Amino acid sequence: MTAPDGRTLPPALVIGAAITAAVLAMAALSLVWTPHPVTGVSIAERLQPPSATYPLGTDQLGRDMLSMLMIGARTSIAVALVAVGIGIGLGVPLGLAAAATRGSLLDEIIMRGNDLIFAFPSLVIAILITARYGPSATNAILAIGIFNIPVFARVARGGALSLWTLDYVLAARASGKGRVRISAEHILPNILNLLIVQATIQFSLGILAEAALSYVGLGAQPPVPSWGRMLAEAQTMIYGNPSLAILPGLAIVLMVLGLNLLGDGLRDALDPRLRRRRA
């Protein structure tokens, strides 16, 4: 497959984009339609095998597995997307500010604050938050988002530092532009490729983090379906009906695989050094 400018797109980008688009389409469709409602319980139809009525069968409460997976995709994607948005919205300005004032007290405060957050994994942060405010999807978003802030701050700072010594930035400083304006007009546009690739990586990690938090009961709460909670609920049925665990597990694997391939493909497509190497 080729881009509009004639360049050949990396296979990883095409495959990753296709997988990601398919899961996103399934999640978007769940906003307006699912084969069956998932809030009701029908014990008479529990553990039904795949059929025309229930393409993927039913779970131990008689809920349609396909509908559960569709809404679970929406839950996981929404949590990961907002969490990544928090990381970008707060982390990138902090990273740009640290790079613009390299060696200053502000730079030191920002980077040591990042180190402090890195000392607490997102699961630990979620436990601390839910211990105070209770488990919910909102608190899962907050926990994952807080952990994303130093990630994007470090990426933005590292990319910006390599640009502050270039001639066009020095010319902008000589023309009287301030550090904030230079960061917005000259630095940020030239590190967008780094941020886009990192966003896809953090998106996939956010999917995994949401599944892990839901698995231990700290994420989305019933009756809202979640891939992680579907895995937790299937534990007692793993030998009798392994599909109850296999299906949400495959959904998580496919989504993370698609996002990782998409990130690798974007890195190859956006990095001019890699393009020259392939040429």
PDB file of N, CA and C in Angstrom, residues 177-216:
ATOM      1  N   LYS A 177      11.821  36.584  19.858  1.00  0.00           N
ATOM      2  CA  LYS A 177      10.746  35.709  20.319  1.00  0.00           C
ATOM      3  C   LYS A 177      11.075  35.133  21.686  1.00  0.00           C
ATOM      4  N   GLY A 178      10.042  35.042  22.542  1.00  0.00           N
ATOM      5  CA  GLY A 178      10.223  34.476  23.867  1.00  0.00           C
ATOM      6  C   GLY A 178      10.235  32.963  23.840  1.00  0.00           C
ATOM      7  N   ARG A 179      10.590  32.368  24.975  1.00  0.00           N
ATOM      8  CA  ARG A 179      10.694  30.914  25.052  1.00  0.00           C
ATOM      9  C   ARG A 179       9.343  30.229  24.853  1.00  0.00           C
ATOM     10  N   VAL A 180       8.293  30.829  25.380  1.00  0.00           N
ATOM     11  CA  VAL A 180       6.967  30.225  25.229  1.00  0.00           C
ATOM     12  C   VAL A 180       6.551  30.214  23.763  1.00  0.00           C
ATOM     13  N   ARG A 181       6.768  31.308  23.077  1.00  0.00           N
ATOM     14  CA  ARG A 181       6.382  31.391  21.661  1.00  0.00           C
ATOM     15  C   ARG A 181       7.225  30.452  20.808  1.00  0.00           C
ATOM     16  N   ILE A 182       8.513  30.374  21.099  1.00  0.00           N
ATOM     17  CA  ILE A 182       9.382  29.462  20.350  1.00  0.00           C
ATOM     18  C   ILE A 182       8.947  28.015  20.569  1.00  0.00           C
ATOM     19  N   SER A 183       8.608  27.686  21.815  1.00  0.00           N
ATOM     20  CA  SER A 183       8.171  26.324  22.115  1.00  0.00           C
ATOM     21  C   SER A 183       6.912  25.978  21.347  1.00  0.00           C
ATOM     22  N   ALA A 184       5.981  26.932  21.249  1.00  0.00           N
ATOM     23  CA  ALA A 184       4.715  26.680  20.576  1.00  0.00           C
ATOM     24  C   ALA A 184       4.840  26.673  19.061  1.00  0.00           C
ATOM     25  N   GLU A 185       5.654  27.573  18.511  1.00  0.00           N
ATOM     26  CA  GLU A 185       5.712  27.738  17.063  1.00  0.00           C
ATOM     27  C   GLU A 185       6.788  26.898  16.383  1.00  0.00           C
ATOM     28  N   HIS A 186       7.878  26.608  17.089  1.00  0.00           N
ATOM     29  CA  HIS A 186       9.009  25.940  16.443  1.00  0.00           C
ATOM     30  C   HIS A 186       9.348  24.579  17.046  1.00  0.00           C
ATOM     31  N   ILE A 187       9.207  24.446  18.352  1.00  0.00           N
ATOM     32  CA  ILE A 187       9.600  23.197  18.993  1.00  0.00           C
ATOM     33  C   ILE A 187       8.494  22.144  18.891  1.00  0.00           C
ATOM     34  N   LEU A 188       7.295  22.507  19.325  1.00  0.00           N
ATOM     35  CA  LEU A 188       6.195  21.542  19.359  1.00  0.00           C
ATOM     36  C   LEU A 188       5.898  20.915  17.998  1.00  0.00           C
ATOM     37  N   PRO A 189       5.784  21.700  16.912  1.00  0.00           N
ATOM     38  CA  PRO A 189       5.492  21.061  15.610  1.00  0.00           C
ATOM     39  C   PRO A 189       6.550  20.048  15.187  1.00  0.00           C
ATOM     40  N   ASN A 190       7.785  20.228  15.629  1.00  0.00           N
ATOM     41  CA  ASN A 190       8.863  19.349  15.196  1.00  0.00           C
ATOM     42  C   ASN A 190       9.062  18.139  16.100  1.00  0.00           C
ATOM     43  N   ILE A 191       8.299  18.053  17.184  1.00  0.00           N
ATOM     44  CA  ILE A 191       8.355  16.837  18.016  1.00  0.00           C
ATOM     45  C   ILE A 191       7.009  16.111  18.002  1.00  0.00           C
ATOM     46  N   LEU A 192       6.109  16.556  17.137  1.00  0.00           N
ATOM     47  CA  LEU A 192       4.792  15.907  17.071  1.00  0.00           C
ATOM     48  C   LEU A 192       4.906  14.435  16.690  1.00  0.00           C
ATOM     49  N   ASN A 193       5.869  14.113  15.809  1.00  0.00           N
ATOM     50  CA  ASN A 193       6.005  12.705  15.424  1.00  0.00           C
ATOM     51  C   ASN A 193       6.362  11.838  16.621  1.00  0.00           C
ATOM     52  N   LEU A 194       7.238  12.342  17.504  1.00  0.00           N
ATOM     53  CA  LEU A 194       7.579  11.601  18.718  1.00  0.00           C
ATOM     54  C   LEU A 194       6.358  11.435  19.618  1.00  0.00           C
ATOM     55  N   LEU A 195       5.581  12.495  19.747  1.00  0.00           N
ATOM     56  CA  LEU A 195       4.428  12.460  20.637  1.00  0.00           C
ATOM     57  C   LEU A 195       3.332  11.541  20.091  1.00  0.00           C
ATOM     58  N   ILE A 196       3.145  11.527  18.772  1.00  0.00           N
ATOM     59  CA  ILE A 196       2.125  10.669  18.176  1.00  0.00           C
ATOM     60  C   ILE A 196       2.472   9.206  18.395  1.00  0.00           C
ATOM     61  N   VAL A 197       3.728   8.851  18.151  1.00  0.00           N
ATOM     62  CA  VAL A 197       4.153   7.467  18.357  1.00  0.00           C
ATOM     63  C   VAL A 197       4.015   7.070  19.821  1.00  0.00           C
ATOM     64  N   GLN A 198       4.443   7.967  20.721  1.00  0.00           N
ATOM     65  CA  GLN A 198       4.339   7.664  22.149  1.00  0.00           C
ATOM     66  C   GLN A 198       2.882   7.545  22.575  1.00  0.00           C
ATOM     67  N   ALA A 199       2.004   8.336  21.973  1.00  0.00           N
ATOM     68  CA  ALA A 199       0.583   8.277  22.320  1.00  0.00           C
ATOM     69  C   ALA A 199      -0.009   6.911  21.973  1.00  0.00           C
ATOM     70  N   THR A 200       0.377   6.347  20.821  1.00  0.00           N
ATOM     71  CA  THR A 200      -0.130   5.028  20.464  1.00  0.00           C
ATOM     72  C   THR A 200       0.374   3.968  21.440  1.00  0.00           C
ATOM     73  N   ILE A 201       1.637   4.113  21.862  1.00  0.00           N
ATOM     74  CA  ILE A 201       2.198   3.157  22.830  1.00  0.00           C
ATOM     75  C   ILE A 201       1.461   3.264  24.161  1.00  0.00           C
ATOM     76  N   GLN A 202       1.268   4.488  24.637  1.00  0.00           N
ATOM     77  CA  GLN A 202       0.581   4.678  25.912  1.00  0.00           C
ATOM     78  C   GLN A 202      -0.886   4.280  25.831  1.00  0.00           C
ATOM     79  N   PHE A 203      -1.468   4.415  24.653  1.00  0.00           N
ATOM     80  CA  PHE A 203      -2.855   3.981  24.459  1.00  0.00           C
ATOM     81  C   PHE A 203      -2.957   2.475  24.682  1.00  0.00           C
ATOM     82  N   SER A 204      -2.015   1.725  24.094  1.00  0.00           N
ATOM     83  CA  SER A 204      -2.038   0.273  24.283  1.00  0.00           C
ATOM     84  C   SER A 204      -1.773  -0.094  25.736  1.00  0.00           C
ATOM     85  N   LEU A 205      -0.853   0.613  26.381  1.00  0.00           N
ATOM     86  CA  LEU A 205      -0.596   0.356  27.802  1.00  0.00           C
ATOM     87  C   LEU A 205      -1.803   0.739  28.650  1.00  0.00           C
ATOM     88  N   GLY A 206      -2.534   1.764  28.215  1.00  0.00           N
ATOM     89  CA  GLY A 206      -3.745   2.152  28.929  1.00  0.00           C
ATOM     90  C   GLY A 206      -4.819   1.079  28.850  1.00  0.00           C
ATOM     91  N   ILE A 207      -4.927   0.416  27.686  1.00  0.00           N
ATOM     92  CA  ILE A 207      -5.868  -0.699  27.545  1.00  0.00           C
ATOM     93  C   ILE A 207      -5.512  -1.804  28.540  1.00  0.00           C
ATOM     94  N   LEU A 208      -4.221  -2.139  28.603  1.00  0.00           N
ATOM     95  CA  LEU A 208      -3.773  -3.171  29.539  1.00  0.00           C
ATOM     96  C   LEU A 208      -4.002  -2.753  30.983  1.00  0.00           C
ATOM     97  N   ALA A 209      -3.703  -1.486  31.298  1.00  0.00           N
ATOM     98  CA  ALA A 209      -3.871  -1.000  32.672  1.00  0.00           C
ATOM     99  C   ALA A 209      -5.344  -1.017  33.079  1.00  0.00           C
ATOM    100  N   GLU A 210      -6.229  -0.610  32.158  1.00  0.00           N
ATOM    101  CA  GLU A 210      -7.666  -0.633  32.472  1.00  0.00           C
ATOM    102  C   GLU A 210      -8.139  -2.057  32.715  1.00  0.00           C
ATOM    103  N   ALA A 211      -7.662  -2.993  31.884  1.00  0.00           N
ATOM    104  CA  ALA A 211      -8.044  -4.394  32.067  1.00  0.00           C
ATOM    105  C   ALA A 211      -7.545  -4.921  33.407  1.00  0.00           C
ATOM    106  N   ALA A 212      -6.312  -4.545  33.768  1.00  0.00           N
ATOM    107  CA  ALA A 212      -5.752  -5.004  35.047  1.00  0.00           C
ATOM    108  C   ALA A 212      -6.531  -4.426  36.225  1.00  0.00           C
ATOM    109  N   LEU A 213      -6.862  -3.153  36.155  1.00  0.00           N
ATOM    110  CA  LEU A 213      -7.602  -2.517  37.248  1.00  0.00           C
ATOM    111  C   LEU A 213      -9.006  -3.101  37.371  1.00  0.00           C
ATOM    112  N   SER A 214      -9.657  -3.342  36.238  1.00  0.00           N
ATOM    113  CA  SER A 214     -10.988  -3.953  36.282  1.00  0.00           C
ATOM    114  C   SER A 214     -10.913  -5.386  36.787  1.00  0.00           C
ATOM    115  N   TYR A 215      -9.843  -6.068  36.442  1.00  0.00           N
ATOM    116  CA  TYR A 215      -9.674  -7.456  36.868  1.00  0.00           C
ATOM    117  C   TYR A 215      -9.643  -7.560  38.391  1.00  0.00           C
ATOM    118  N   VAL A 216      -8.994  -6.592  39.046  1.00  0.00           N
ATOM    119  CA  VAL A 216      -8.905  -6.624  40.515  1.00  0.00           C
ATOM    120  C   VAL A 216     -10.019  -5.817  41.170  1.00  0.00           C
TER     121      VAL A 216
END
